[in-house]
Amino acid sequence: MKLSFKKRIALFNTLAVATTTAIVFIIIYLVVHASSYRHLDGDILLEKEEILNTLDWKADSIIINKMPEWEEAEHKKVEVNPTFIQIVDNKDKMIFKSANLQSNHFLFNPGNEKGYFYNTQIDKQRLRLGQFPIKNDDGKIIGQLTVGVSQQESYYVLNNLLITLCISFPILLLVLYWVIYFAASKAIAPVNQLIRAASGINDSNIDTRLPLPENEDEIYQLASTINELLSRIDSSIQQQKQFTADASHEIRTPLAAIRGTLEVLLRKKREPEQYEEKIKEVINQTDRLNHLLDQLLQLARLESGSVKKEQLNLYKILKEAEFKFDKQIQQKGMLVSISIAESVSILADNFFFSVIIDNLVSNAVKYGVVNGKISFNWVNDTHTLSITNDSTGITQQQLPLLFNRFYRTDNSRNSMIPGSGLGLAIVKKLADLQHITIAVSSTSGSTTFSLKIPT
């Protein structure tokens, strides 16, 4: 159905109202119809009682007494509200009929025992008839009495009512449709305003936000939700721009160093030892570039990574990480303390969790002070692993930025410490994939990373 939203609202509401109105109209017609016939049937019953009171009988014969009731004008005329009477005996012989029947007579059921009502027509006049049995003193049926009254007025009333309802129904629906359409137009006006505002937002003005309606209704919630979505998109775009700029810078640095070294070698002939020294520098820069690309690829793969959780021995994973970085630990004279029982197990992805620990231990070694200490502690109640290393500390302003891609603290940038600033970004991504809550705190002298692992 290719209709606008407000037209669909108007159409569906009109259909609902049409159904309800049709039911109400039908009920009204049926009530008036039943009331009309109930009134006519009541008149027939009264007339029947009056007539039966004037009759007499002898054995199976009906005796009609001459009484003023039979001479009333309503029994002689056909034109205005006449009353028709017909009496037959049990031999189907006509005993009496009112003068207004003239040459006509009513069809009757000779086997009628209880009485009933039906409709007929005489000389184009609609009649309501009631046929009743005539019983003698012994309760034997000795004839049939038929009383008829005009239902012309009731017919006109019902017919006019039906015509009025049939004509007013489509007119009412048409009026309702346009009223509802106008109301729907007013109701969705704020939505149209949001559409116009949203259509003007692109990547150049992504910081623009939709206007919020005065009333805090569903439209307000929709606008707020869209604004929150725009904020997330804006933040994502800014992060992507920053990522691109940082990646370009990080890749350009080793490339520039490699180019500079090679240019120096080309200027003049040198001793073999000098060539060897410069080639080592090129290899180191190439390794740095290769490590950076590996981490970028790892981050890209993590976007669609699947997690396979299993029970892992935490003590074993930490000992393996200590063994991997044993050479660097020994070079800095650092002391490693693992205050964790060998039986502690956690539910995590083996590969992903190992990468997290490796990165955190690598950071602790790189940024830890010479002859410092690295401590591993486990709190069983909260299922939290903490990794603490002695360091110069990280400022409170820098802490929220540590997990951003390519972010490195001022101290680490100004030092000769190698790194790309991607390690903690990888740690954060892997932790989120496993629903591990990671936090960092720092004071002057120590830095602690905490991992709250779900059970």
Short mmCIF file of C-alpha atoms in Angstrom, two decimals:
data_model
loop_
_atom_site.label_atom_id
_atom_site.label_comp_id
_atom_site.label_asym_id
_atom_site.label_seq_id
_atom_site.Cartn_x
_atom_site.Cartn_y
_atom_site.Cartn_z
CA MET A 1 0.00 0.00 0.00
CA LYS A 2 1.81 3.09 -1.27
CA LEU A 3 0.27 5.65 1.06
CA SER A 4 1.93 8.23 3.25
CA PHE A 5 2.14 7.59 6.97
CA LYS A 6 -0.57 10.13 7.86
CA LYS A 7 -2.86 8.76 5.15
CA ARG A 8 -2.41 5.26 6.56
CA ILE A 9 -3.22 6.57 10.04
CA ALA A 10 -6.35 8.28 8.69
CA LEU A 11 -7.38 5.19 6.69
CA PHE A 12 -6.88 2.65 9.49
CA ASN A 13 -8.60 4.86 12.07
CA THR A 14 -11.48 5.49 9.67
CA LEU A 15 -11.86 1.74 9.09
CA ALA A 16 -11.95 1.18 12.84
CA VAL A 17 -14.56 3.91 13.30
CA ALA A 18 -16.51 2.59 10.27
CA THR A 19 -16.73 -0.86 11.82
CA THR A 20 -17.85 0.53 15.17
CA THR A 21 -20.36 2.91 13.54
CA ALA A 22 -21.79 0.15 11.34
CA ILE A 23 -22.35 -2.03 14.40
CA VAL A 24 -24.03 0.86 16.25
CA PHE A 25 -26.25 1.66 13.23
CA ILE A 26 -27.30 -1.99 12.87
CA ILE A 27 -28.13 -2.18 16.58
CA ILE A 28 -30.17 1.04 16.35
CA TYR A 29 -32.12 -0.28 13.36
CA LEU A 30 -32.78 -3.65 15.01
CA VAL A 31 -33.93 -2.01 18.24
CA VAL A 32 -36.34 0.33 16.41
CA HIS A 33 -37.53 -2.57 14.24
CA ALA A 34 -38.21 -4.77 17.28
CA SER A 35 -39.90 -1.92 19.15
CA SER A 36 -42.20 -1.17 16.20
CA TYR A 37 -43.38 -4.76 15.87
CA ARG A 38 -43.70 -5.16 19.61
CA HIS A 39 -46.02 -2.15 19.66
CA LEU A 40 -48.14 -3.57 16.80
CA ASP A 41 -48.26 -7.01 18.40
CA GLY A 42 -49.43 -5.40 21.65
CA ASP A 43 -52.31 -3.66 19.82
CA ILE A 44 -53.28 -6.95 18.18
CA LEU A 45 -53.34 -8.75 21.53
CA LEU A 46 -55.59 -6.06 23.05
CA GLU A 47 -57.96 -6.30 20.09
CA LYS A 48 -57.96 -10.07 20.36
CA GLU A 49 -59.04 -9.95 24.04
CA GLU A 50 -61.88 -7.54 23.25
CA ILE A 51 -63.14 -9.72 20.41
CA LEU A 52 -62.96 -12.98 22.37
CA ASN A 53 -64.98 -11.35 25.15
CA THR A 54 -67.83 -10.66 22.66
CA LEU A 55 -67.95 -14.22 21.29
CA ASP A 56 -70.07 -17.09 22.51
CA TRP A 57 -70.27 -20.73 21.47
CA LYS A 58 -72.49 -23.75 21.66
CA ALA A 59 -70.71 -27.08 21.44
CA ASP A 60 -68.50 -26.69 18.36
CA SER A 61 -70.41 -23.69 16.93
CA ILE A 62 -69.26 -20.08 17.28
CA ILE A 63 -72.02 -17.57 18.10
CA ILE A 64 -71.37 -13.94 17.17
CA ASN A 65 -73.31 -11.40 19.20
CA LYS A 66 -74.16 -8.05 17.60
CA MET A 67 -72.24 -5.50 19.66
CA PRO A 68 -71.15 -1.88 19.17
CA GLU A 69 -67.51 -3.05 18.92
CA TRP A 70 -68.16 -4.50 15.48
CA GLU A 71 -69.58 -1.21 14.22
CA GLU A 72 -66.54 0.95 15.07
CA ALA A 73 -65.13 2.92 12.14
CA GLU A 74 -61.73 1.29 12.42
CA HIS A 75 -63.33 -2.00 11.34
CA LYS A 76 -64.99 -0.48 8.29
CA LYS A 77 -62.31 1.79 6.77
CA VAL A 78 -59.08 0.87 5.08
CA GLU A 79 -57.49 4.29 4.80
CA VAL A 80 -56.33 5.37 8.29
CA ASN A 81 -55.01 2.90 10.93
CA PRO A 82 -57.68 0.27 10.27
CA THR A 83 -58.17 -2.92 12.27
CA PHE A 84 -59.09 -6.07 10.35
CA ILE A 85 -60.93 -9.04 11.82
CA GLN A 86 -61.58 -12.50 10.38
CA ILE A 87 -63.20 -15.47 12.13
CA VAL A 88 -63.47 -19.01 10.71
CA ASP A 89 -64.77 -22.15 12.37
CA ASN A 90 -63.00 -25.49 12.60
CA LYS A 91 -64.59 -26.50 9.27
CA ASP A 92 -62.71 -23.64 7.57
CA LYS A 93 -66.04 -21.80 7.05
CA MET A 94 -65.91 -17.99 7.19
CA ILE A 95 -68.00 -16.93 10.18
CA PHE A 96 -67.17 -13.23 10.18
CA LYS A 97 -64.89 -10.66 8.59
CA SER A 98 -64.77 -6.91 9.12
CA ALA A 99 -66.23 -4.64 6.45
CA ASN A 100 -62.83 -3.10 5.61
CA LEU A 101 -61.66 -6.48 4.28
CA GLN A 102 -64.27 -6.10 1.51
CA SER A 103 -63.72 -8.95 -0.93
CA ASN A 104 -60.38 -9.95 0.57
CA HIS A 105 -59.67 -12.56 3.19
CA PHE A 106 -56.65 -13.68 5.20
CA LEU A 107 -54.85 -16.92 4.69
CA PHE A 108 -54.81 -18.91 7.90
CA ASN A 109 -53.43 -22.07 9.41
CA PRO A 110 -56.31 -24.37 10.51
CA GLY A 111 -53.93 -26.37 12.68
CA ASN A 112 -52.79 -23.36 14.74
CA GLU A 113 -52.97 -24.18 18.46
CA LYS A 114 -50.99 -21.40 20.20
CA GLY A 115 -51.18 -18.27 18.07
CA TYR A 116 -48.48 -16.45 16.11
CA PHE A 117 -47.76 -13.20 14.24
CA TYR A 118 -46.88 -12.64 10.58
CA ASN A 119 -46.88 -9.97 7.89
CA THR A 120 -48.97 -9.67 4.73
CA GLN A 121 -50.27 -7.07 2.27
CA ILE A 122 -53.80 -6.16 1.13
CA ASP A 123 -54.53 -3.57 -1.52
CA LYS A 124 -50.92 -2.38 -1.39
CA GLN A 125 -51.23 -1.82 2.36
CA ARG A 126 -48.79 -3.58 4.67
CA LEU A 127 -50.42 -5.38 7.57
CA ARG A 128 -49.31 -7.05 10.76
CA LEU A 129 -51.49 -10.08 11.52
CA GLY A 130 -52.00 -12.27 14.51
CA GLN A 131 -53.80 -15.63 14.28
CA PHE A 132 -55.19 -17.13 17.48
CA PRO A 133 -57.24 -20.29 18.22
CA ILE A 134 -60.81 -19.95 19.57
CA LYS A 135 -61.54 -22.49 22.31
CA ASN A 136 -64.84 -23.48 23.95
CA ASP A 137 -65.36 -24.06 27.64
CA ASP A 138 -63.92 -27.59 27.30
CA GLY A 139 -60.69 -26.19 25.83
CA LYS A 140 -61.46 -27.57 22.39
CA ILE A 141 -60.42 -25.45 19.39
CA ILE A 142 -63.60 -24.52 17.51
CA GLY A 143 -62.20 -21.87 15.17
CA GLN A 144 -59.46 -19.38 14.29
CA LEU A 145 -59.42 -15.64 14.92
CA THR A 146 -57.20 -13.43 12.74
CA VAL A 147 -56.64 -9.80 13.76
CA GLY A 148 -54.71 -7.42 11.54
CA VAL A 149 -53.47 -3.85 12.01
CA SER A 150 -51.78 -1.53 9.59
CA GLN A 151 -47.98 -1.41 9.79
CA GLN A 152 -47.71 1.31 7.19
CA GLU A 153 -46.49 3.93 9.68
CA SER A 154 -43.95 1.55 11.17
CA TYR A 155 -42.78 0.63 7.67
CA TYR A 156 -42.29 4.28 6.75
CA VAL A 157 -40.41 4.93 10.00
CA LEU A 158 -38.13 1.93 9.51
CA ASN A 159 -37.62 2.66 5.81
CA ASN A 160 -36.77 6.31 6.48
CA LEU A 161 -34.43 5.27 9.28
CA LEU A 162 -32.68 2.80 6.97
CA ILE A 163 -32.30 5.39 4.21
CA THR A 164 -31.01 7.97 6.70
CA LEU A 165 -28.45 5.56 8.13
CA CYS A 166 -27.27 4.43 4.69
CA ILE A 167 -26.83 8.00 3.47
CA SER A 168 -25.27 9.36 6.66
CA PHE A 169 -22.82 6.45 6.98
CA PRO A 170 -20.56 7.27 3.97
CA ILE A 171 -20.85 11.01 4.66
CA LEU A 172 -19.82 10.44 8.27
CA LEU A 173 -16.88 8.28 7.18
CA LEU A 174 -15.71 10.89 4.67
CA VAL A 175 -15.86 13.63 7.29
CA LEU A 176 -14.07 11.42 9.83
CA TYR A 177 -11.33 10.58 7.33
CA TRP A 178 -10.48 14.23 6.70
CA VAL A 179 -10.73 15.10 10.39
CA ILE A 180 -8.40 12.24 11.31
CA TYR A 181 -6.10 13.12 8.39
CA PHE A 182 -5.87 16.71 9.64
CA ALA A 183 -5.26 15.52 13.21
CA ALA A 184 -2.59 13.07 11.99
CA SER A 185 -0.89 15.86 10.05
CA LYS A 186 -0.69 17.93 13.21
CA ALA A 187 0.45 14.93 15.27
CA ILE A 188 3.34 13.97 12.97
CA ALA A 189 4.44 17.53 12.27
CA PRO A 190 7.33 17.12 14.78
CA VAL A 191 8.39 13.96 12.92
CA ASN A 192 8.51 15.88 9.64
CA GLN A 193 10.60 18.52 11.39
CA LEU A 194 13.02 15.81 12.56
CA ILE A 195 13.18 14.39 9.02
CA ARG A 196 14.06 17.79 7.57
CA ALA A 197 16.67 18.39 10.24
CA ALA A 198 18.18 14.89 9.87
CA SER A 199 18.31 15.12 6.05
CA GLY A 200 20.59 18.14 6.35
CA ILE A 201 23.21 16.29 8.42
CA ASN A 202 26.23 14.86 6.63
CA ASP A 203 29.87 14.11 7.41
CA SER A 204 30.77 17.80 7.27
CA ASN A 205 28.29 18.82 9.99
CA ILE A 206 27.94 15.58 11.92
CA ASP A 207 28.16 17.58 15.13
CA THR A 208 24.69 19.05 14.41
CA ARG A 209 21.92 17.74 16.65
CA LEU A 210 18.17 17.44 16.10
CA PRO A 211 15.89 19.93 17.90
CA LEU A 212 14.08 18.43 20.89
CA PRO A 213 10.28 18.96 21.18
CA GLU A 214 8.93 20.78 24.21
CA ASN A 215 6.84 17.82 25.36
CA GLU A 216 8.86 14.86 26.60
CA ASP A 217 6.82 12.30 24.70
CA GLU A 218 7.70 9.52 22.23
CA ILE A 219 8.85 12.09 19.64
CA TYR A 220 11.18 13.58 22.26
CA GLN A 221 12.57 10.11 22.99
CA LEU A 222 13.05 9.47 19.26
CA ALA A 223 14.93 12.76 18.80
CA SER A 224 17.06 12.05 21.87
CA THR A 225 17.86 8.55 20.62
CA ILE A 226 18.86 9.89 17.19
CA ASN A 227 21.01 12.55 18.85
CA GLU A 228 22.74 9.89 20.92
CA LEU A 229 23.29 7.86 17.76
CA LEU A 230 24.75 10.93 16.02
CA SER A 231 27.05 11.46 18.99
CA ARG A 232 28.31 7.88 18.75
CA ILE A 233 28.78 8.20 14.99
CA ASP A 234 30.58 11.53 15.47
CA SER A 235 32.81 9.97 18.09
CA SER A 236 33.50 6.99 15.83
CA ILE A 237 34.36 9.25 12.90
CA GLN A 238 36.69 11.32 15.05
CA GLN A 239 38.34 8.15 16.32
CA GLN A 240 38.76 6.87 12.78
CA LYS A 241 40.29 10.17 11.69
CA GLN A 242 42.60 10.11 14.69
CA PHE A 243 43.42 6.47 14.01
CA THR A 244 44.28 7.24 10.39
CA ALA A 245 46.45 10.19 11.40
CA ASP A 246 48.21 8.22 14.15
CA ALA A 247 48.70 5.16 11.94
CA SER A 248 50.16 7.34 9.19
CA HIS A 249 52.50 8.97 11.69
CA GLU A 250 53.58 5.69 13.25
CA ILE A 251 54.22 4.09 9.85
CA ARG A 252 55.96 7.19 8.48
CA THR A 253 58.45 7.30 11.36
CA PRO A 254 60.24 3.96 10.67
CA LEU A 255 59.99 4.54 6.92
CA ALA A 256 61.67 7.93 7.31
CA ALA A 257 64.38 6.37 9.47
CA ILE A 258 64.98 3.63 6.89
CA ARG A 259 65.13 6.14 4.04
CA GLY A 260 67.49 8.41 6.00
CA THR A 261 69.84 5.56 6.82
CA LEU A 262 69.96 4.37 3.23
CA GLU A 263 70.59 7.90 1.95
CA VAL A 264 73.52 8.25 4.35
CA LEU A 265 74.99 4.99 3.05
CA LEU A 266 74.69 6.15 -0.56
CA ARG A 267 76.54 9.45 -0.05
CA LYS A 268 79.99 7.85 0.10
CA LYS A 269 81.75 4.59 0.54
CA ARG A 270 82.14 3.40 4.13
CA GLU A 271 83.87 0.74 6.13
CA PRO A 272 82.13 -2.68 6.35
CA GLU A 273 81.56 -2.15 10.05
CA GLN A 274 79.63 1.05 9.31
CA TYR A 275 77.51 -0.71 6.70
CA GLU A 276 76.80 -3.47 9.18
CA GLU A 277 75.76 -0.96 11.85
CA LYS A 278 73.43 0.92 9.49
CA ILE A 279 71.93 -2.30 8.17
CA LYS A 280 71.12 -3.31 11.75
CA GLU A 281 69.33 0.01 12.19
CA VAL A 282 67.31 -0.63 9.03
CA ILE A 283 66.44 -4.13 10.27
CA ASN A 284 65.33 -2.72 13.65
CA GLN A 285 63.09 -0.14 11.93
CA THR A 286 61.74 -2.84 9.62
CA ASP A 287 60.95 -5.03 12.62
CA ARG A 288 59.23 -2.09 14.27
CA LEU A 289 57.16 -1.49 11.13
CA ASN A 290 56.34 -5.18 10.82
CA HIS A 291 55.25 -5.33 14.48
CA LEU A 292 53.04 -2.30 13.96
CA LEU A 293 51.37 -3.85 10.90
CA ASP A 294 50.85 -7.13 12.78
CA GLN A 295 49.05 -5.28 15.57
CA LEU A 296 46.91 -3.35 13.07
CA LEU A 297 45.91 -6.62 11.39
CA GLN A 298 45.20 -8.16 14.79
CA LEU A 299 42.89 -5.28 15.66
CA ALA A 300 41.08 -5.66 12.34
CA ARG A 301 40.58 -9.39 12.90
CA LEU A 302 39.24 -8.80 16.40
CA GLU A 303 36.30 -6.82 14.99
CA SER A 304 34.75 -10.09 13.83
CA GLY A 305 36.44 -12.48 16.28
CA SER A 306 34.50 -15.31 17.91
CA VAL A 307 35.07 -16.29 21.53
CA LYS A 308 35.52 -19.91 22.66
CA LYS A 309 35.46 -19.97 26.45
CA GLU A 310 36.90 -22.81 28.51
CA GLN A 311 38.25 -23.46 31.99
CA LEU A 312 41.83 -22.13 32.23
CA ASN A 313 44.46 -22.44 34.94
CA LEU A 314 45.28 -18.83 35.82
CA TYR A 315 48.55 -19.58 37.60
CA LYS A 316 49.84 -21.49 34.58
CA ILE A 317 49.04 -18.63 32.17
CA LEU A 318 50.86 -16.11 34.40
CA LYS A 319 53.92 -18.34 34.71
CA GLU A 320 54.02 -18.72 30.91
CA ALA A 321 53.91 -14.93 30.51
CA GLU A 322 56.71 -14.53 33.07
CA PHE A 323 58.81 -17.03 31.11
CA LYS A 324 58.22 -15.17 27.81
CA PHE A 325 59.54 -11.90 29.21
CA ASP A 326 62.17 -13.41 31.49
CA LYS A 327 65.06 -11.90 29.49
CA GLN A 328 63.68 -8.35 29.72
CA ILE A 329 62.83 -8.85 33.40
CA GLN A 330 66.37 -9.99 34.15
CA GLN A 331 67.87 -7.07 32.19
CA LYS A 332 65.96 -4.55 34.35
CA GLY A 333 66.58 -6.48 37.55
CA MET A 334 62.86 -6.71 38.29
CA LEU A 335 61.19 -9.03 40.81
CA VAL A 336 57.98 -10.92 39.92
CA SER A 337 55.53 -11.96 42.65
CA ILE A 338 52.54 -14.23 41.88
CA SER A 339 50.21 -14.36 44.91
CA ILE A 340 47.76 -16.79 43.35
CA ALA A 341 46.99 -20.38 44.27
CA GLU A 342 47.92 -22.92 41.63
CA SER A 343 44.35 -24.31 41.68
CA VAL A 344 42.61 -21.06 40.63
CA SER A 345 40.73 -21.49 37.33
CA ILE A 346 38.79 -19.01 35.20
CA LEU A 347 36.34 -19.21 32.29
CA ALA A 348 37.83 -17.44 29.26
CA ASP A 349 39.13 -17.85 25.71
CA ASN A 350 42.61 -19.37 25.96
CA PHE A 351 44.22 -17.44 23.10
CA PHE A 352 42.51 -14.09 23.75
CA PHE A 353 43.21 -14.16 27.49
CA SER A 354 46.86 -15.07 26.90
CA VAL A 355 47.21 -12.07 24.56
CA ILE A 356 45.72 -9.82 27.26
CA ILE A 357 48.19 -11.07 29.90
CA ASP A 358 51.13 -10.85 27.48
CA ASN A 359 50.36 -7.24 26.63
CA LEU A 360 49.87 -6.21 30.26
CA VAL A 361 53.08 -7.96 31.38
CA SER A 362 54.94 -6.39 28.44
CA ASN A 363 53.74 -2.94 29.53
CA ALA A 364 54.64 -3.63 33.15
CA VAL A 365 58.19 -4.55 32.11
CA LYS A 366 58.66 -1.71 29.60
CA TYR A 367 57.33 1.07 31.83
CA GLY A 368 58.39 -0.37 35.18
CA VAL A 369 61.35 1.14 37.00
CA VAL A 370 64.73 -0.60 37.14
CA ASN A 371 64.96 -3.04 40.07
CA GLY A 372 61.21 -2.60 40.54
CA LYS A 373 58.54 -5.19 41.27
CA ILE A 374 55.67 -6.75 39.31
CA SER A 375 52.91 -8.27 41.45
CA PHE A 376 50.01 -10.55 40.47
CA ASN A 377 47.13 -10.79 42.97
CA TRP A 378 43.80 -12.64 42.89
CA VAL A 379 40.65 -11.74 44.85
CA ASN A 380 38.41 -14.78 44.78
CA ASP A 381 35.29 -13.03 46.14
CA THR A 382 35.16 -10.56 43.25
CA HIS A 383 36.95 -12.83 40.73
CA THR A 384 39.44 -10.04 40.05
CA LEU A 385 43.05 -10.30 38.86
CA SER A 386 45.29 -7.27 39.50
CA ILE A 387 48.70 -6.64 37.90
CA THR A 388 50.78 -3.98 39.69
CA ASN A 389 54.19 -2.66 38.71
CA ASP A 390 56.46 -0.04 40.23
CA SER A 391 56.49 2.98 37.90
CA THR A 392 56.71 6.77 37.79
CA GLY A 393 52.88 6.84 37.65
CA ILE A 394 50.26 8.08 35.18
CA THR A 395 48.27 11.30 35.63
CA GLN A 396 44.52 11.21 36.18
CA GLN A 397 44.01 13.05 32.89
CA GLN A 398 45.88 10.36 30.98
CA LEU A 399 44.18 7.31 32.54
CA PRO A 400 40.92 7.46 30.49
CA LEU A 401 42.95 7.66 27.25
CA LEU A 402 45.20 4.68 27.81
CA PHE A 403 43.00 2.26 25.86
CA ASN A 404 42.73 4.51 22.78
CA ARG A 405 44.56 3.35 19.69
CA PHE A 406 48.06 4.84 19.29
CA TYR A 407 47.80 6.71 22.57
CA ARG A 408 51.02 6.85 24.58
CA THR A 409 51.68 8.89 27.68
CA ASP A 410 54.02 11.85 27.45
CA ASN A 411 56.69 9.99 29.40
CA SER A 412 56.61 7.03 27.06
CA ARG A 413 56.68 9.23 23.94
CA ASN A 414 59.65 11.22 25.12
CA SER A 415 61.63 8.18 26.18
CA MET A 416 63.45 5.64 24.11
CA ILE A 417 60.92 2.97 25.02
CA PRO A 418 59.74 1.17 21.87
CA GLY A 419 56.02 0.80 21.24
CA SER A 420 53.15 1.68 18.93
CA GLY A 421 50.38 2.51 21.39
CA LEU A 422 48.21 -0.38 20.17
CA GLY A 423 48.82 -2.91 22.93
CA LEU A 424 46.25 -1.60 25.40
CA ALA A 425 43.73 -1.01 22.61
CA ILE A 426 44.01 -4.71 21.77
CA VAL A 427 43.69 -5.59 25.47
CA LYS A 428 40.48 -3.54 25.77
CA LYS A 429 38.96 -5.09 22.66
CA LEU A 430 39.77 -8.64 23.79
CA ALA A 431 38.41 -7.93 27.28
CA ASP A 432 35.14 -6.57 25.85
CA LEU A 433 34.74 -9.65 23.65
CA GLN A 434 34.93 -11.86 26.76
CA HIS A 435 32.85 -9.51 28.94
CA ILE A 436 35.88 -8.91 31.16
CA THR A 437 35.83 -5.56 32.96
CA ILE A 438 39.23 -3.89 32.79
CA ALA A 439 40.24 -0.89 34.90
CA VAL A 440 43.46 1.01 35.58
CA SER A 441 44.59 3.07 38.53
CA SER A 442 47.88 4.81 39.19
CA THR A 443 49.67 6.64 41.94
CA SER A 444 53.12 8.12 42.14
CA GLY A 445 55.20 4.97 42.31
CA SER A 446 52.87 2.25 41.00
CA THR A 447 50.31 1.40 38.31
CA THR A 448 47.66 -1.31 38.61
CA PHE A 449 45.54 -2.97 35.91
CA SER A 450 42.51 -4.92 37.21
CA LEU A 451 40.60 -7.62 35.32
CA LYS A 452 37.19 -8.60 36.70
CA ILE A 453 36.47 -11.96 35.06
CA PRO A 454 32.88 -13.23 34.81
CA THR A 455 32.16 -16.56 36.47
#
